[in-house]
Structure formats: structure tokens, C-alpha cells
Short mmCIF file of C-alpha atoms in Angstrom, two decimals:
data_model
loop_
_atom_site.label_atom_id
_atom_site.label_comp_id
_atom_site.label_asym_id
_atom_site.label_seq_id
_atom_site.Cartn_x
_atom_site.Cartn_y
_atom_site.Cartn_z
CA MET A 226 2.92 7.22 -13.91
CA ARG A 227 6.22 7.17 -12.04
CA TYR A 228 6.16 5.95 -8.45
CA LEU A 229 9.83 6.27 -7.44
CA PRO A 230 9.70 10.04 -6.69
CA LEU A 231 6.62 9.46 -4.51
CA GLN A 232 8.30 6.48 -2.83
CA GLN A 233 11.29 8.65 -1.98
CA ARG A 234 9.07 11.36 -0.47
CA VAL A 235 7.16 8.80 1.62
CA TYR A 236 10.39 7.31 2.96
CA GLU A 237 12.06 10.67 3.61
CA ASN A 238 8.99 11.71 5.60
CA LYS A 239 9.16 8.47 7.63
CA LEU A 240 12.80 9.20 8.44
CA ARG A 241 12.18 12.88 9.22
CA LYS A 242 9.28 12.09 11.56
CA GLY A 243 10.86 9.05 13.18
CA PHE A 244 8.17 6.73 11.81
CA ASN A 245 8.71 2.99 11.36
CA THR A 246 11.28 2.09 8.70
CA THR A 247 12.30 -1.40 9.80
CA ASP A 248 9.39 -3.42 11.24
CA VAL A 249 7.48 -5.12 8.43
CA GLY A 250 4.96 -6.56 10.93
CA LYS A 251 3.79 -3.07 11.89
CA GLU A 252 3.24 -2.24 8.24
CA VAL A 253 1.18 -5.44 7.82
CA ILE A 254 -1.09 -4.25 10.63
CA LEU A 255 -1.43 -0.77 9.14
CA LEU A 256 -2.16 -2.16 5.67
CA THR A 257 -4.83 -4.43 7.13
CA GLU A 258 -6.39 -1.49 8.95
CA GLU A 259 -6.55 0.49 5.70
CA TYR A 260 -8.09 -2.47 3.90
CA GLY A 261 -10.79 -2.57 6.59
CA GLU A 262 -11.39 1.15 6.07
CA LEU A 263 -11.69 0.56 2.33
CA CYS A 264 -14.26 -2.20 2.90
CA GLY A 265 -16.23 -0.01 5.31
CA ALA A 266 -16.20 2.91 2.89
CA GLN A 267 -17.42 0.61 0.11
CA ILE A 268 -20.29 -0.64 2.29
CA ARG A 269 -21.28 2.97 3.06
CA ASP A 270 -20.73 3.99 -0.58
CA ASP A 271 -18.51 6.83 0.69
CA GLN A 272 -16.55 7.81 -2.41
CA PRO A 273 -14.10 10.24 -0.73
CA GLU A 274 -13.25 7.62 1.92
CA ILE A 275 -12.84 4.95 -0.75
CA VAL A 276 -10.35 7.14 -2.59
CA ASP A 277 -8.51 7.97 0.64
CA ALA A 278 -8.26 4.32 1.72
CA ILE A 279 -6.96 3.19 -1.69
CA GLY A 280 -4.41 5.99 -1.55
CA ASP A 281 -3.35 5.07 1.99
CA ILE A 282 -2.82 1.44 0.98
CA MET A 283 -0.67 2.64 -1.90
CA ILE A 284 1.32 4.94 0.43
CA TYR A 285 2.07 2.04 2.80
CA CYS A 286 3.16 -0.05 -0.20
CA LEU A 287 5.48 2.75 -1.36
CA GLY A 288 6.93 2.91 2.14
CA LEU A 289 7.50 -0.84 2.13
CA CYS A 290 9.24 -0.61 -1.25
CA ALA A 291 11.64 1.90 0.26
CA MET A 292 12.11 -0.21 3.40
CA PHE A 293 13.11 -3.15 1.17
CA LYS A 294 15.23 -0.83 -1.02
CA ARG A 295 13.20 -1.74 -4.11
CA ASP A 296 12.11 0.62 -6.87
CA ALA A 297 8.30 0.71 -6.85
CA ASP A 298 8.25 1.21 -10.62
CA MET A 299 10.16 -2.04 -11.07
CA ILE A 300 8.02 -4.24 -8.80
CA LEU A 301 4.60 -3.00 -9.94
CA ASN A 302 2.94 -6.12 -11.31
CA GLN A 303 0.72 -5.40 -14.29
CA ASN A 304 -0.18 -9.08 -14.68
CA ILE A 305 -2.74 -9.28 -11.89
CA GLU A 306 -5.98 -11.22 -11.83
CA GLN A 307 -8.75 -8.99 -13.13
CA PRO A 308 -12.38 -9.08 -12.07
CA THR A 309 -14.96 -9.49 -14.82
CA LYS A 310 -16.41 -6.03 -14.11
CA PRO A 311 -13.79 -3.54 -12.92
CA SER A 312 -15.31 -1.88 -9.85
CA ILE A 313 -14.22 -1.37 -6.26
CA ALA A 314 -16.57 -4.11 -5.04
CA GLU A 315 -15.13 -6.53 -7.61
CA TYR A 316 -11.51 -5.68 -6.72
CA LEU A 317 -11.92 -6.00 -2.93
CA PRO A 318 -11.61 -9.81 -2.80
CA TYR A 319 -8.44 -9.68 -4.91
CA VAL A 320 -6.90 -7.05 -2.63
CA GLY A 321 -7.91 -9.05 0.45
CA LYS A 322 -6.45 -12.24 -1.01
CA GLU A 323 -3.12 -10.53 -1.76
CA LEU A 324 -3.01 -8.82 1.63
CA GLY A 325 -3.59 -12.24 3.22
CA HIS A 326 -0.77 -13.69 1.15
CA PHE A 327 1.50 -10.82 2.26
CA ALA A 328 0.62 -11.41 5.94
CA ARG A 329 1.13 -15.20 5.63
CA THR A 330 4.49 -14.68 3.98
CA TYR A 331 5.53 -12.34 6.78
CA ARG A 332 4.30 -14.82 9.42
CA ARG A 333 6.43 -17.57 7.83
CA SER A 334 9.50 -15.34 7.60
CA ASN A 335 12.29 -14.93 10.12
CA LYS A 336 10.59 -11.61 11.14
CA LEU A 337 13.85 -9.68 11.12
CA THR A 338 14.08 -6.05 10.01
CA ALA A 339 13.12 -5.11 6.47
CA GLN A 340 16.76 -5.30 5.40
CA ASP A 341 17.36 -8.75 6.90
CA ILE A 342 14.03 -10.51 6.44
CA ASP A 343 14.35 -13.78 4.52
CA LYS A 344 11.23 -13.56 2.34
CA GLN A 345 11.93 -10.25 0.56
CA GLU A 346 11.22 -11.56 -2.95
CA GLU A 347 7.80 -12.94 -2.02
CA LEU A 348 6.93 -9.89 0.05
CA THR A 349 7.89 -7.45 -2.70
CA ALA A 350 5.93 -9.49 -5.26
CA SER A 351 2.84 -9.09 -3.07
CA ILE A 352 3.51 -5.38 -2.67
CA GLY A 353 3.72 -5.08 -6.47
CA LYS A 354 0.36 -6.81 -6.84
CA LEU A 355 -1.26 -4.67 -4.12
CA MET A 356 0.01 -1.53 -5.86
CA SER A 357 -1.34 -2.77 -9.19
CA TYR A 358 -4.75 -3.43 -7.67
CA CYS A 359 -4.79 0.05 -6.12
CA SER A 360 -3.86 1.60 -9.45
CA ALA A 361 -6.58 -0.42 -11.19
CA MET A 362 -9.14 0.68 -8.58
CA PHE A 363 -8.24 4.33 -9.16
CA ARG A 364 -8.85 3.78 -12.89
CA ALA A 365 -12.11 1.91 -12.24
CA ILE A 366 -13.56 4.93 -10.41
CA ASP A 367 -11.89 7.46 -12.74
CA VAL A 368 -9.76 9.14 -10.06
CA ASP A 369 -6.45 10.89 -10.74
CA GLU A 370 -4.01 8.57 -8.98
CA GLN A 371 -1.06 10.98 -9.12
CA ALA A 372 -3.05 13.89 -7.64
CA THR A 373 -4.53 11.67 -4.92
CA LEU A 374 -1.16 10.28 -3.85
CA GLU A 375 0.42 13.75 -3.91
CA HIS A 376 -2.38 15.06 -1.67
CA ILE A 377 -1.96 12.23 0.85
CA ILE A 378 1.82 12.63 0.89
CA ASN A 379 1.48 16.40 1.42
CA THR A 380 -0.94 15.77 4.29
CA ASN A 381 1.38 13.17 5.83
CA GLU A 382 4.35 15.52 5.57
CA ALA A 383 2.40 18.09 7.60
CA ARG A 384 1.35 15.50 10.21
CA THR A 385 3.11 15.54 13.55
CA LYS A 386 1.92 12.32 15.22
CA GLN A 387 2.73 8.72 14.43
CA ILE A 388 0.01 6.10 14.55
CA ARG A 389 0.63 3.86 17.56
CA ILE A 390 0.21 0.12 17.34
#
């Protein structure tokens, strides 16, 4: 699967709608919110919400790739820790651990804009791992990743309001 065309659409939509394209801290908050939604959906065993939350995490990661001017296809990290039984429940701690690492890295950074932040390499490595976990979760539940991401992007392109933090 190729992510760069999706990354470009996500970023173009952010620009067109006036959504955040510089503040990494805001994206950390939004990613954390989506992770919470994923955990809640898993507890409720709500398959459509699980799929949506995984997709939303991936969309935020694609947006961050664009903010850092990195090609998502190049930073995707296929060498991630794998749970013994690939399932959403088994992947959740790995996603949470990587999201925590991403947030800690941001907290220790100079907190400048995406273009000027001093921890870009570490941050993009975490984004690559988060994307890989999302992709693996889609495979674990046998969901068409491309179709899911296309659907979310189409929905976001039609959206008129920005989430306020």
C-alpha cells in the first residue's frame, strides 16, 4: 500500500480548511484522544468504532508526516515489536507505549513549530512505528486499510468544523 498520496490529501485538506499544520503538541493531544477512543471501543467490542479509531490515528500520523515534510512510505517502520497473538487487545499496549514515547519526546523538545522542532528524527521514528501498528491492527481484524483510510479522508474533506483543543 502507498501512503504518500493519502498523506498529500490529508495535508491539503488541513491547509484548505485552516486546520493545524504547525503545532505538534496539538497533534499529540488529538492522537491521545483517538487512542482513548480505540481503547473504549475495544472494551465495548464495538468493531466499527475500533476500525474508525485505528483509521483516525493513522490519519493524524499522515498529517504529522506532512507537517514534518517526511514521506510516510519512507518512515513506516516494519520492524516493530509484535504481540504473540495478533489482535487489537494485544496491540493496544504497544500503541500506548509508542504514543507515550512520542509525547515524552515532544515534551523534551524545544516545542517549536513542526518545521523547527529539534527532535524531528525521534518524532518521525515514533510516527513510523504508530503507523506500522495501525497497519498491523487492520490486518489482524481483516479490514481493508486503503478503503478505510479513503473513507475517513473523504469524510474529513466534507467536514466544515475543526476540533477545538
